[in-house]
Amino acid sequence: MALAPDITDLLARARADLRMGVPIVLGNAHGLLVLAVESLGTDRLRDVMALGSDVDLVLTGRRAATLKARAYDGDVARVVLPNDATLRWVQAVADPADDLSHPMKGPLVTRREGDPTLHRLAVTLAKSARLLPAVIVTPLPDAKAFAAEHRLTLLDPAAAAPRLGASVVFDSVVSARVPLRAAQNARLHVFRPEDGSEEHYVIEIGRPDRAKPVLSRLHSACFTGDLLGSLKCDCGPQLNGALAAMGAEGEGVLLYLNQEGRGIGLANKMRAYALQDQGFDTVEANHRLGFEDDERDFRIGAELLRKLGFNSVRLMTNNPAKIAMMEKQGITVAERVPLKVGENPHNTEYLATKARKSGHLL
């Protein structure tokens, strides 16, 4: 029978558990108990510390660099949790909100022995749940028995790791006509990923010829810019400008991808904004939080284009990374169409940083 959850289902369950503050278990024989720092509570921190002395706070290499902690494992650092660690201390190490007002958080002792593979997987899972990339872990001699005893989600690392890095499979849910201010001949297509993550949308203007390069844009969702009219970015003007250009041409495809804040989620994006208010630029803010410059997965855009029958595009973008990823995924970029709109006194430095550090063609 196929009633039991498969690894894709279990990963979705694990993400939900971590967001609610419920621990998960990685492993079969030996393994790790994993708790997300962002949703961690005092009682569960006390309980996990009571299990043994080998409790670690796992951070990304980016966050460790900010804290001047040795990341012996490169992209992750296993910080030994002090015996007197409090919830406030743990969250202060993971979250850079008070780095400037309280810079001394150490000395931090990091591990260099042992295999960090499961620790790395735990941080990746926290990222995929749109949480701060920081977890509390402790080793379990019998992970399967521990998970069963405490009714916790158990993930087989060998099955989970490839799924976390794999391209997502999408199902077409529905499409319907939605007249827009920019184009009355528009249809909205809804695509749902099989891994239980966010849905993505495609706005199709007119009836573009699938045999020709279609005017298109990959637009990442921006609640603050697209809906609220925020002046901190150029996202809202880019969205409206792209739709207006497609409406004027009579056809086009805009992919609206739910990858808020360059793939880190709205809450982390607001954390980055708060850091920008302290004087850090957008890239520095992401690094202090423990993220890379850009955590988005542009493979999604290529997959949705193929779902609709497109293999060639005239891409409206200022970002060379989008062009490179489209080409890598087999979508021909016949032309780059610049989209330079929305600059104002509040986002001048933001745009300059994108050009200087991320290579945007502005």
Tab-separated table of N, CA and C in Angstrom, residues 144-283:
chain	number	residue	atom	x	y	z
A	144	LYS	N	16.580	5.921	15.527
A	144	LYS	CA	15.266	5.380	15.183
A	144	LYS	C	14.428	5.115	16.428
A	145	ALA	N	15.039	4.534	17.448
A	145	ALA	CA	14.312	4.243	18.685
A	145	ALA	C	13.924	5.532	19.403
A	146	PHE	N	14.816	6.523	19.406
A	146	PHE	CA	14.529	7.791	20.066
A	146	PHE	C	13.354	8.493	19.388
A	147	ALA	N	13.352	8.501	18.056
A	147	ALA	CA	12.258	9.141	17.322
A	147	ALA	C	10.931	8.446	17.615
A	148	ALA	N	10.943	7.124	17.657
A	148	ALA	CA	9.719	6.385	17.935
A	148	ALA	C	9.227	6.653	19.357
A	149	GLU	N	10.150	6.688	20.317
A	149	GLU	CA	9.767	6.909	21.714
A	149	GLU	C	9.123	8.276	21.919
A	150	HIS	N	9.642	9.282	21.241
A	150	HIS	CA	9.152	10.648	21.454
A	150	HIS	C	8.227	11.119	20.329
A	151	ARG	N	7.854	10.225	19.435
A	151	ARG	CA	6.931	10.512	18.328
A	151	ARG	C	7.407	11.681	17.474
A	152	LEU	N	8.701	11.653	17.119
A	152	LEU	CA	9.313	12.699	16.321
A	152	LEU	C	9.490	12.247	14.867
A	153	THR	N	9.459	13.199	13.946
A	153	THR	CA	9.703	12.892	12.542
A	153	THR	C	11.131	12.400	12.367
A	154	LEU	N	11.282	11.268	11.704
A	154	LEU	CA	12.585	10.649	11.464
A	154	LEU	C	12.900	10.731	9.976
A	155	LEU	N	14.082	11.294	9.649
A	155	LEU	CA	14.510	11.396	8.261
A	155	LEU	C	15.739	10.533	8.032
A	156	ASP	N	15.691	9.739	6.987
A	156	ASP	CA	16.859	8.979	6.555
A	156	ASP	C	17.760	9.938	5.778
A	157	PRO	N	18.949	10.273	6.279
A	157	PRO	CA	19.810	11.261	5.601
A	157	PRO	C	20.145	10.887	4.166
A	158	ALA	N	20.360	9.610	3.911
A	158	ALA	CA	20.721	9.181	2.560
A	158	ALA	C	19.603	9.467	1.569
A	159	ALA	N	18.364	9.426	2.032
A	159	ALA	CA	17.225	9.721	1.161
A	159	ALA	C	16.903	11.213	1.142
A	160	ALA	N	17.127	11.893	2.277
A	160	ALA	CA	16.734	13.298	2.388
A	160	ALA	C	17.678	14.235	1.647
A	161	ALA	N	18.979	13.990	1.744
A	161	ALA	CA	19.959	14.922	1.170
A	161	ALA	C	19.768	15.151	-0.330
A	162	PRO	N	19.609	14.098	-1.140
A	162	PRO	CA	19.408	14.334	-2.574
A	162	PRO	C	18.115	15.091	-2.870
A	163	ARG	N	17.092	14.866	-2.074
A	163	ARG	CA	15.818	15.547	-2.316
A	163	ARG	C	15.916	17.033	-2.019
A	164	LEU	N	16.690	17.411	-1.010
A	164	LEU	CA	16.820	18.825	-0.671
A	164	LEU	C	17.528	19.615	-1.760
A	165	GLY	N	18.391	18.961	-2.504
A	165	GLY	CA	19.108	19.667	-3.561
A	165	GLY	C	18.545	19.439	-4.951
A	166	ALA	N	17.487	18.646	-5.053
A	166	ALA	CA	16.963	18.282	-6.368
A	166	ALA	C	16.027	19.350	-6.918
A	167	SER	N	15.872	19.339	-8.230
A	167	SER	CA	14.882	20.213	-8.858
A	167	SER	C	13.488	19.771	-8.424
A	168	VAL	N	12.611	20.737	-8.245
A	168	VAL	CA	11.260	20.447	-7.779
A	168	VAL	C	10.370	20.071	-8.962
A	169	VAL	N	9.496	19.115	-8.730
A	169	VAL	CA	8.514	18.713	-9.737
A	169	VAL	C	7.220	19.466	-9.473
A	170	PHE	N	6.621	20.016	-10.547
A	170	PHE	CA	5.420	20.826	-10.395
A	170	PHE	C	4.221	20.183	-11.074
A	171	ASP	N	3.064	20.413	-10.479
A	171	ASP	CA	1.797	20.032	-11.089
A	171	ASP	C	1.047	21.301	-11.463
A	172	SER	N	0.488	21.314	-12.664
A	172	SER	CA	-0.359	22.431	-13.071
A	172	SER	C	-1.713	22.275	-12.396
A	173	VAL	N	-2.114	23.273	-11.602
A	173	VAL	CA	-3.341	23.175	-10.817
A	173	VAL	C	-4.534	23.714	-11.589
A	174	VAL	N	-4.422	24.942	-12.085
A	174	VAL	CA	-5.547	25.579	-12.765
A	174	VAL	C	-5.023	26.808	-13.497
A	175	SER	N	-5.756	27.231	-14.524
A	175	SER	CA	-5.487	28.510	-15.176
A	175	SER	C	-6.819	29.156	-15.516
A	176	ALA	N	-6.832	30.475	-15.486
A	176	ALA	CA	-8.071	31.202	-15.773
A	176	ALA	C	-7.740	32.593	-16.284
A	177	ARG	N	-8.676	33.166	-17.007
A	177	ARG	CA	-8.503	34.513	-17.538
A	177	ARG	C	-8.605	35.532	-16.411
A	178	VAL	N	-7.642	36.457	-16.350
A	178	VAL	CA	-7.633	37.524	-15.347
A	178	VAL	C	-7.265	38.831	-16.052
A	179	PRO	N	-8.240	39.635	-16.449
A	179	PRO	CA	-7.913	40.909	-17.105
A	179	PRO	C	-7.117	41.819	-16.155
A	180	LEU	N	-6.023	42.361	-16.648
A	180	LEU	CA	-5.160	43.226	-15.855
A	180	LEU	C	-5.200	44.654	-16.394
A	181	ARG	N	-4.791	45.613	-15.542
A	181	ARG	CA	-4.694	46.993	-16.022
A	181	ARG	C	-3.719	47.082	-17.186
A	182	ALA	N	-2.635	46.325	-17.095
A	182	ALA	CA	-1.606	46.393	-18.133
A	182	ALA	C	-1.964	45.587	-19.376
A	183	ALA	N	-2.821	44.591	-19.213
A	183	ALA	CA	-3.171	43.716	-20.338
A	183	ALA	C	-4.467	42.981	-20.020
A	184	GLN	N	-5.496	43.260	-20.773
A	184	GLN	CA	-6.781	42.608	-20.513
A	184	GLN	C	-6.811	41.172	-21.011
A	185	ASN	N	-5.877	40.829	-21.906
A	185	ASN	CA	-5.839	39.465	-22.460
A	185	ASN	C	-4.844	38.601	-21.690
A	186	ALA	N	-5.004	38.528	-20.376
A	186	ALA	CA	-4.058	37.804	-19.526
A	186	ALA	C	-4.709	36.572	-18.902
A	187	ARG	N	-3.898	35.553	-18.686
A	187	ARG	CA	-4.307	34.352	-17.971
A	187	ARG	C	-3.326	34.104	-16.837
A	188	LEU	N	-3.846	33.598	-15.728
A	188	LEU	CA	-3.003	33.243	-14.588
A	188	LEU	C	-2.959	31.729	-14.446
A	189	HIS	N	-1.745	31.182	-14.465
A	189	HIS	CA	-1.526	29.743	-14.279
A	189	HIS	C	-0.968	29.516	-12.878
A	190	VAL	N	-1.521	28.545	-12.162
A	190	VAL	CA	-1.050	28.212	-10.820
A	190	VAL	C	-0.357	26.854	-10.872
A	191	PHE	N	0.871	26.812	-10.342
A	191	PHE	CA	1.650	25.569	-10.296
A	191	PHE	C	1.965	25.232	-8.849
A	192	ARG	N	1.743	23.973	-8.493
A	192	ARG	CA	1.965	23.514	-7.119
A	192	ARG	C	3.094	22.490	-7.099
A	193	PRO	N	4.133	22.729	-6.287
A	193	PRO	CA	5.237	21.769	-6.203
A	193	PRO	C	4.842	20.526	-5.413
A	194	GLU	N	5.395	19.406	-5.795
A	194	GLU	CA	5.057	18.145	-5.141
A	194	GLU	C	5.690	18.002	-3.766
A	195	ASP	N	6.620	18.904	-3.422
A	195	ASP	CA	7.282	18.790	-2.119
A	195	ASP	C	6.573	19.575	-1.022
A	196	GLY	N	5.406	20.142	-1.313
A	196	GLY	CA	4.633	20.841	-0.292
A	196	GLY	C	5.082	22.261	-0.027
A	197	SER	N	6.030	22.776	-0.814
A	197	SER	CA	6.494	24.154	-0.615
A	197	SER	C	5.557	25.131	-1.328
A	198	GLU	N	6.008	26.385	-1.440
A	198	GLU	CA	5.122	27.435	-1.945
A	198	GLU	C	4.719	27.202	-3.399
A	199	GLU	N	3.484	27.612	-3.720
A	199	GLU	CA	3.033	27.605	-5.105
A	199	GLU	C	3.694	28.754	-5.865
A	200	HIS	N	3.798	28.591	-7.173
A	200	HIS	CA	4.343	29.635	-8.038
A	200	HIS	C	3.330	29.919	-9.145
A	201	TYR	N	3.421	31.116	-9.737
A	201	TYR	CA	2.399	31.572	-10.677
A	201	TYR	C	3.033	32.054	-11.973
A	202	VAL	N	2.293	31.879	-13.055
A	202	VAL	CA	2.726	32.397	-14.348
A	202	VAL	C	1.598	33.232	-14.925
A	203	ILE	N	1.931	34.463	-15.313
A	203	ILE	CA	0.974	35.346	-15.972
A	203	ILE	C	1.299	35.321	-17.460
A	204	GLU	N	0.373	34.821	-18.251
A	204	GLU	CA	0.566	34.737	-19.702
A	204	GLU	C	-0.267	35.818	-20.374
A	205	ILE	N	0.398	36.695	-21.106
A	205	ILE	CA	-0.271	37.771	-21.833
A	205	ILE	C	-0.461	37.330	-23.284
A	206	GLY	N	-1.689	37.379	-23.769
A	206	GLY	CA	-1.970	36.979	-25.139
A	206	GLY	C	-1.767	35.495	-25.350
A	207	ARG	N	-1.452	35.139	-26.594
A	207	ARG	CA	-1.198	33.740	-26.954
A	207	ARG	C	0.159	33.649	-27.650
A	208	PRO	N	1.247	33.722	-26.909
A	208	PRO	CA	2.581	33.731	-27.536
A	208	PRO	C	2.850	32.455	-28.341
A	209	ASP	N	3.538	32.623	-29.462
A	209	ASP	CA	3.949	31.515	-30.310
A	209	ASP	C	5.049	30.738	-29.593
A	210	ARG	N	4.787	29.456	-29.297
A	210	ARG	CA	5.767	28.635	-28.583
A	210	ARG	C	7.028	28.385	-29.404
A	211	ALA	N	6.978	28.611	-30.703
A	211	ALA	CA	8.132	28.356	-31.558
A	211	ALA	C	9.079	29.548	-31.628
A	212	LYS	N	8.699	30.684	-31.015
A	212	LYS	CA	9.530	31.893	-31.067
A	212	LYS	C	9.932	32.314	-29.657
A	213	PRO	N	11.033	33.071	-29.536
A	213	PRO	CA	11.425	33.571	-28.209
A	213	PRO	C	10.331	34.496	-27.642
A	214	VAL	N	9.898	34.198	-26.432
A	214	VAL	CA	8.821	34.965	-25.831
A	214	VAL	C	9.401	36.014	-24.886
A	215	LEU	N	8.823	37.213	-24.904
A	215	LEU	CA	9.210	38.240	-23.950
A	215	LEU	C	8.822	37.749	-22.558
A	216	SER	N	9.778	37.648	-21.651
A	216	SER	CA	9.479	37.035	-20.355
A	216	SER	C	10.280	37.710	-19.253
A	217	ARG	N	9.815	37.485	-18.028
A	217	ARG	CA	10.536	37.945	-16.851
A	217	ARG	C	10.367	36.935	-15.729
A	218	LEU	N	11.474	36.652	-15.022
A	218	LEU	CA	11.415	35.889	-13.773
A	218	LEU	C	11.365	36.905	-12.647
A	219	HIS	N	10.232	37.000	-11.990
A	219	HIS	CA	10.057	38.010	-10.936
A	219	HIS	C	9.869	37.309	-9.599
A	220	SER	N	10.775	37.599	-8.667
A	220	SER	CA	10.658	37.015	-7.331
A	220	SER	C	9.690	37.833	-6.487
A	221	ALA	N	8.802	37.150	-5.785
A	221	ALA	CA	7.790	37.819	-4.969
A	221	ALA	C	8.433	38.799	-4.005
A	222	CYS	N	7.824	39.967	-3.875
A	222	CYS	CA	8.306	40.990	-2.955
A	222	CYS	C	7.086	41.641	-2.316
A	223	PHE	N	6.704	41.149	-1.143
A	223	PHE	CA	5.517	41.664	-0.466
A	223	PHE	C	5.622	43.170	-0.247
A	224	THR	N	6.779	43.624	0.209
A	224	THR	CA	6.933	45.041	0.533
A	224	THR	C	6.927	45.914	-0.719
A	225	GLY	N	7.585	45.456	-1.783
A	225	GLY	CA	7.658	46.269	-2.990
A	225	GLY	C	6.453	46.117	-3.893
A	226	ASP	N	6.015	44.870	-4.119
A	226	ASP	CA	4.915	44.616	-5.046
A	226	ASP	C	3.568	45.055	-4.489
A	227	LEU	N	3.336	44.839	-3.197
A	227	LEU	CA	2.030	45.115	-2.604
A	227	LEU	C	1.979	46.441	-1.848
A	228	LEU	N	3.049	46.756	-1.119
A	228	LEU	CA	3.020	47.934	-0.253
A	228	LEU	C	3.618	49.170	-0.907
A	229	GLY	N	4.291	48.989	-2.041
A	229	GLY	CA	4.912	50.130	-2.686
A	229	GLY	C	6.164	50.613	-1.986
A	230	SER	N	6.893	49.704	-1.335
A	230	SER	CA	8.117	50.069	-0.638
A	230	SER	C	9.105	50.747	-1.579
A	231	LEU	N	9.805	51.746	-1.056
A	231	LEU	CA	10.820	52.465	-1.818
A	231	LEU	C	12.225	51.935	-1.562
A	232	LYS	N	12.363	50.889	-0.732
A	232	LYS	CA	13.680	50.343	-0.410
A	232	LYS	C	14.240	49.483	-1.542
A	233	CYS	N	13.400	49.090	-2.489
A	233	CYS	CA	13.851	48.265	-3.609
A	233	CYS	C	13.198	48.769	-4.891
A	234	ASP	N	13.472	48.095	-5.992
A	234	ASP	CA	12.870	48.463	-7.278
A	234	ASP	C	11.910	47.390	-7.779
A	235	CYS	N	11.478	46.503	-6.890
A	235	CYS	CA	10.694	45.336	-7.308
A	235	CYS	C	9.319	45.710	-7.858
A	236	GLY	N	8.599	46.584	-7.139
A	236	GLY	CA	7.270	46.973	-7.615
A	236	GLY	C	7.305	47.606	-8.991
A	237	PRO	N	8.160	48.611	-9.211
A	237	PRO	CA	8.268	49.192	-10.550
A	237	PRO	C	8.689	48.177	-11.610
A	238	GLN	N	9.567	47.223	-11.258
A	238	GLN	CA	9.963	46.210	-12.231
A	238	GLN	C	8.787	45.318	-12.608
A	239	LEU	N	7.991	44.922	-11.614
A	239	LEU	CA	6.812	44.101	-11.898
A	239	LEU	C	5.854	44.832	-12.832
A	240	ASN	N	5.520	46.070	-12.476
A	240	ASN	CA	4.573	46.833	-13.286
A	240	ASN	C	5.150	47.185	-14.646
A	241	GLY	N	6.456	47.479	-14.675
A	241	GLY	CA	7.090	47.804	-15.944
A	241	GLY	C	7.115	46.623	-16.901
A	242	ALA	N	7.372	45.428	-16.366
A	242	ALA	CA	7.402	44.232	-17.202
A	242	ALA	C	6.015	43.929	-17.766
A	243	LEU	N	5.001	44.012	-16.907
A	243	LEU	CA	3.637	43.750	-17.383
A	243	LEU	C	3.205	44.784	-18.421
A	244	ALA	N	3.597	46.046	-18.210
A	244	ALA	CA	3.246	47.101	-19.161
A	244	ALA	C	3.896	46.847	-20.516
A	245	ALA	N	5.163	46.413	-20.505
A	245	ALA	CA	5.861	46.126	-21.761
A	245	ALA	C	5.206	44.957	-22.493
A	246	MET	N	4.817	43.927	-21.735
A	246	MET	CA	4.155	42.785	-22.355
A	246	MET	C	2.790	43.169	-22.887
A	247	GLY	N	2.080	44.022	-22.125
A	247	GLY	CA	0.776	44.483	-22.592
A	247	GLY	C	0.900	45.292	-23.870
A	248	ALA	N	1.916	46.153	-23.953
A	248	ALA	CA	2.112	46.969	-25.149
A	248	ALA	C	2.467	46.104	-26.353
A	249	GLU	N	3.228	45.008	-26.096
A	249	GLU	CA	3.623	44.121	-27.184
A	249	GLU	C	2.507	43.152	-27.573
A	250	GLY	N	1.559	42.978	-26.643
A	250	GLY	CA	0.428	42.099	-26.924
A	250	GLY	C	0.624	40.667	-26.480
A	251	GLU	N	1.837	40.347	-26.000
A	251	GLU	CA	2.087	38.993	-25.517
A	251	GLU	C	3.344	38.975	-24.644
A	252	GLY	N	3.416	37.939	-23.821
A	252	GLY	CA	4.556	37.791	-22.931
A	252	GLY	C	4.242	36.830	-21.802
A	253	VAL	N	5.262	36.478	-21.035
A	253	VAL	CA	5.095	35.546	-19.918
A	253	VAL	C	5.868	36.083	-18.723
A	254	LEU	N	5.176	36.320	-17.616
A	254	LEU	CA	5.828	36.732	-16.375
A	254	LEU	C	5.688	35.614	-15.354
A	255	LEU	N	6.824	35.133	-14.879
A	255	LEU	CA	6.829	34.080	-13.868
A	255	LEU	C	6.961	34.733	-12.501
A	256	TYR	N	5.946	34.562	-11.664
A	256	TYR	CA	5.939	35.163	-10.324
A	256	TYR	C	6.309	34.062	-9.336
A	257	LEU	N	7.572	34.087	-8.897
A	257	LEU	CA	8.129	33.007	-8.088
A	257	LEU	C	8.125	33.390	-6.617
A	258	ASN	N	7.583	32.534	-5.785
A	258	ASN	CA	7.500	32.809	-4.348
A	258	ASN	C	8.846	32.517	-3.676
A	259	GLN	N	9.789	33.428	-3.935
A	259	GLN	CA	11.126	33.334	-3.348
A	259	GLN	C	11.474	34.687	-2.735
A	260	GLU	N	10.667	35.066	-1.764
A	260	GLU	CA	10.785	36.371	-1.116
A	260	GLU	C	12.185	36.604	-0.551
A	261	GLY	N	12.663	37.848	-0.708
A	261	GLY	CA	13.942	38.206	-0.112
A	261	GLY	C	15.115	37.430	-0.671
A	262	ARG	N	15.129	37.217	-1.988
A	262	ARG	CA	16.179	36.413	-2.629
A	262	ARG	C	16.227	35.003	-2.058
A	263	GLY	N	15.058	34.488	-1.686
A	263	GLY	CA	14.968	33.095	-1.269
A	263	GLY	C	15.118	32.844	0.215
A	264	ILE	N	15.151	33.907	1.053
A	264	ILE	CA	15.326	33.688	2.494
A	264	ILE	C	14.020	33.858	3.265
A	265	GLY	N	12.960	34.289	2.604
A	265	GLY	CA	11.675	34.452	3.271
A	265	GLY	C	11.486	35.861	3.820
A	266	LEU	N	10.234	36.229	4.042
A	266	LEU	CA	9.921	37.599	4.449
A	266	LEU	C	10.483	37.938	5.826
A	267	ALA	N	10.396	37.024	6.792
A	267	ALA	CA	10.887	37.320	8.139
A	267	ALA	C	12.391	37.598	8.114
A	268	ASN	N	13.148	36.756	7.411
A	268	ASN	CA	14.590	36.984	7.323
A	268	ASN	C	14.916	38.229	6.510
A	269	LYS	N	14.088	38.522	5.524
A	269	LYS	CA	14.278	39.754	4.757
A	269	LYS	C	14.114	40.970	5.665
A	270	MET	N	13.132	40.929	6.580
A	270	MET	CA	12.956	42.039	7.512
A	270	MET	C	14.129	42.122	8.484
A	271	ARG	N	14.696	40.973	8.853
A	271	ARG	CA	15.905	40.993	9.672
A	271	ARG	C	17.048	41.679	8.913
A	272	ALA	N	17.139	41.386	7.613
A	272	ALA	CA	18.172	42.025	6.794
A	272	ALA	C	17.929	43.528	6.696
A	273	TYR	N	16.666	43.941	6.588
A	273	TYR	CA	16.345	45.372	6.550
A	273	TYR	C	16.787	46.051	7.848
A	274	ALA	N	16.543	45.376	8.967
A	274	ALA	CA	16.936	45.949	10.254
A	274	ALA	C	18.453	46.121	10.326
A	275	LEU	N	19.188	45.169	9.760
A	275	LEU	CA	20.640	45.283	9.725
A	275	LEU	C	21.079	46.407	8.786
A	276	GLN	N	20.352	46.593	7.695
A	276	GLN	CA	20.665	47.704	6.799
A	276	GLN	C	20.486	49.040	7.516
A	277	ASP	N	19.504	49.106	8.409
A	277	ASP	CA	19.317	50.329	9.199
A	277	ASP	C	20.501	50.586	10.127
A	278	GLN	N	21.269	49.525	10.427
A	278	GLN	CA	22.463	49.675	11.265
A	278	GLN	C	23.697	50.059	10.444
A	279	GLY	N	23.534	50.102	9.106
A	279	GLY	CA	24.634	50.546	8.265
A	279	GLY	C	25.226	49.512	7.337
A	280	PHE	N	24.719	48.287	7.356
A	280	PHE	CA	25.231	47.245	6.476
A	280	PHE	C	24.493	47.279	5.137
A	281	ASP	N	25.189	46.916	4.060
A	281	ASP	CA	24.498	46.860	2.783
A	281	ASP	C	23.740	45.535	2.669
A	282	THR	N	23.017	45.347	1.571
A	282	THR	CA	22.123	44.188	1.446
A	282	THR	C	22.889	42.862	1.452
A	283	VAL	N	24.076	42.818	0.844
A	283	VAL	CA	24.871	41.585	0.826
A	283	VAL	C	25.454	41.317	2.205
